[in-house]
């Protein structure tokens, strides 16, 4: 019976996860998809706080009533994702409303602020972007990789020492 080595299992898991993430990020780049964390329950029950929404760029003439879109605030202070209630192509305005809100949004959005149309959403992943800055996420990922590499190296060194009967000499 072949003994399963934890080092090989961890390395294989790391390679598989890295390949999946590479394909995912490549697809996002190729399709110009952007991701946003949902920060409120204004679109409940369709979208909940902490969900991640992935939106593809789209022109105003492709937007229809009931589509879910992400739009930059008119003052450029952030983004929101709401459902379209009306589109005025002549004036270049998009009227929106959160599903959980009683009234339509106070002001229409200019078409130039349209980021894109909802492609898909993933529950809970948005908490990462809501709670952490992009640089913090990159530091955490880099640290996790460094720890995994060091742990693999240490495990390999310990195994090699044990094979030599406990000697620390090279």
Coordinates of C-alpha atoms in Angstrom, one line a residue:
X1 CA 0.0 0.0 0.0
X2 CA 1.4 3.4 -1.0
X3 CA 1.7 6.0 1.7
X4 CA 0.1 9.3 0.9
X5 CA 2.4 12.2 1.6
X6 CA 0.9 15.3 3.0
X7 CA 3.4 17.4 1.2
X8 CA 2.2 16.0 -2.2
X9 CA -1.5 16.5 -1.2
X10 CA -0.9 20.1 -0.2
X11 CA 1.1 20.8 -3.3
X12 CA -1.5 19.3 -5.6
X13 CA -4.3 21.2 -3.8
X14 CA -2.3 24.4 -4.2
X15 CA -1.7 23.8 -7.9
X16 CA -5.4 23.0 -8.6
X17 CA -6.6 26.1 -6.7
X18 CA -4.0 28.2 -8.5
X19 CA -5.2 26.9 -11.9
X20 CA -8.8 27.4 -11.1
X21 CA -8.2 31.0 -10.0
X22 CA -6.0 31.7 -13.0
X23 CA -8.8 30.5 -15.4
X24 CA -11.4 32.5 -13.4
X25 CA -9.3 35.7 -13.4
X26 CA -8.4 35.2 -17.1
X27 CA -12.1 34.9 -17.9
X28 CA -12.9 38.0 -16.0
X29 CA -10.2 40.0 -17.8
X30 CA -11.3 38.6 -21.2
X31 CA -14.9 39.5 -20.6
X32 CA -14.1 42.8 -18.9
X33 CA -16.1 41.6 -15.9
X34 CA -15.9 43.6 -12.7
X35 CA -16.7 42.4 -9.2
X36 CA -18.3 44.3 -6.4
X37 CA -19.3 43.4 -2.8
X38 CA -22.9 44.0 -1.9
X39 CA -22.9 46.4 1.1
X40 CA -26.7 46.5 1.9
X41 CA -29.8 44.5 1.7
X42 CA -31.5 46.9 -0.7
X43 CA -31.8 44.1 -3.3
X44 CA -33.0 41.5 -0.8
X45 CA -33.9 38.7 -1.4
X46 CA -32.1 38.5 -4.8
X47 CA -28.8 39.9 -3.4
X48 CA -27.8 40.0 0.2
X49 CA -25.2 41.9 2.2
X50 CA -21.9 40.2 1.6
X51 CA -22.7 38.7 -1.8
X52 CA -20.3 39.4 -4.6
X53 CA -21.8 40.6 -7.9
X54 CA -20.0 40.1 -11.2
X55 CA -21.1 42.6 -13.9
X56 CA -20.3 42.7 -17.6
X57 CA -20.0 46.0 -19.5
X58 CA -23.1 46.9 -21.5
X59 CA -24.4 49.8 -23.5
X60 CA -27.6 51.6 -22.4
X61 CA -29.5 50.4 -25.5
X62 CA -29.0 46.8 -24.3
X63 CA -30.5 47.6 -20.8
X64 CA -34.1 46.6 -20.3
X65 CA -36.6 47.1 -17.5
X66 CA -36.1 44.6 -14.7
X67 CA -32.4 44.1 -15.5
X68 CA -30.0 44.3 -12.5
X69 CA -27.2 46.8 -13.1
X70 CA -24.3 48.3 -11.3
X71 CA -23.9 52.0 -11.5
X72 CA -21.4 54.5 -10.2
X73 CA -23.0 57.2 -7.9
X74 CA -23.5 60.5 -9.7
X75 CA -20.9 62.1 -7.3
X76 CA -18.5 59.2 -8.1
X77 CA -18.3 58.3 -4.4
X78 CA -19.0 54.5 -4.9
X79 CA -21.2 52.1 -6.7
X80 CA -24.7 50.5 -6.2
X81 CA -26.4 47.6 -7.8
X82 CA -30.2 48.0 -8.3
X83 CA -33.0 46.9 -10.7
X84 CA -33.8 49.0 -13.7
X85 CA -37.4 50.4 -13.6
X86 CA -37.1 52.6 -16.7
X87 CA -34.6 53.6 -19.4
X88 CA -34.7 56.9 -21.2
X89 CA -32.2 56.3 -24.1
X90 CA -32.8 59.8 -25.6
X91 CA -31.7 61.6 -22.4
X92 CA -29.3 58.8 -21.5
X93 CA -30.9 58.2 -18.1
X94 CA -31.4 55.0 -16.2
X95 CA -34.0 54.9 -13.4
X96 CA -33.5 52.2 -10.7
X97 CA -34.9 50.8 -7.5
X98 CA -33.7 48.4 -4.9
X99 CA -36.0 45.4 -4.7
X100 CA -36.3 45.8 -0.9
X101 CA -36.9 49.6 -1.1
X102 CA -40.4 51.0 -1.2
X103 CA -39.6 53.8 -3.6
X104 CA -37.6 54.3 -6.8
X105 CA -34.1 55.8 -6.3
X106 CA -34.3 59.5 -5.8
X107 CA -32.3 60.5 -8.9
X108 CA -31.8 58.8 -12.3
X109 CA -28.3 57.8 -13.3
X110 CA -26.5 59.1 -16.3
X111 CA -25.6 56.3 -18.8
X112 CA -22.0 57.3 -18.5
X113 CA -22.1 56.0 -14.9
X114 CA -23.3 52.5 -16.0
X115 CA -20.7 49.9 -15.1
X116 CA -22.5 46.9 -16.3
X117 CA -25.3 44.3 -16.1
X118 CA -25.3 41.5 -13.5
X119 CA -23.8 38.4 -14.9
X120 CA -23.8 36.3 -11.8
X121 CA -23.4 36.6 -8.0
X122 CA -21.7 34.5 -5.4
X123 CA -22.9 34.5 -1.7
X124 CA -20.6 35.7 1.1
X125 CA -17.5 36.3 -1.0
X126 CA -18.3 40.1 -1.1
X127 CA -17.5 40.4 2.6
X128 CA -13.8 40.2 1.6
X129 CA -14.0 43.3 -0.5
X130 CA -16.4 45.1 1.8
X131 CA -14.1 44.6 4.9
X132 CA -10.6 44.6 3.4
X133 CA -8.8 46.9 1.1
X134 CA -7.3 45.4 -2.1
X135 CA -3.8 45.8 -0.8
X136 CA -4.7 43.9 2.4
X137 CA -6.2 41.1 0.4
X138 CA -3.0 40.8 -1.7
X139 CA -0.8 40.8 1.5
X140 CA -3.0 38.0 3.0
X141 CA -2.7 35.9 -0.2
X142 CA 1.1 36.5 -0.5
X143 CA 1.5 35.6 3.2
X144 CA -0.5 32.4 2.8
X145 CA 1.6 31.4 -0.2
X146 CA 4.8 32.1 1.7
X147 CA 3.6 30.1 4.8
X148 CA 2.6 27.2 2.5
X149 CA 6.0 27.2 0.8
X150 CA 7.9 27.5 4.1
X151 CA 5.8 24.7 5.7
X152 CA 6.5 22.4 2.7
X153 CA 10.2 23.2 3.0
X154 CA 10.3 22.6 6.7
X155 CA 8.3 19.3 6.4
X156 CA 10.7 18.2 3.7
X157 CA 13.8 19.0 5.9
X158 CA 12.3 17.2 8.9
X159 CA 11.6 14.1 6.8
X160 CA 15.1 14.2 5.4
X161 CA 16.6 14.5 8.9
X162 CA 14.5 11.5 10.1
X163 CA 15.7 9.4 7.2
X164 CA 19.3 10.0 8.3
X165 CA 18.6 8.9 11.8
X166 CA 18.2 12.3 13.4
X167 CA 21.5 13.9 12.3
X168 CA 21.4 17.6 11.5
X169 CA 24.5 17.5 9.4
X170 CA 24.2 18.0 5.6

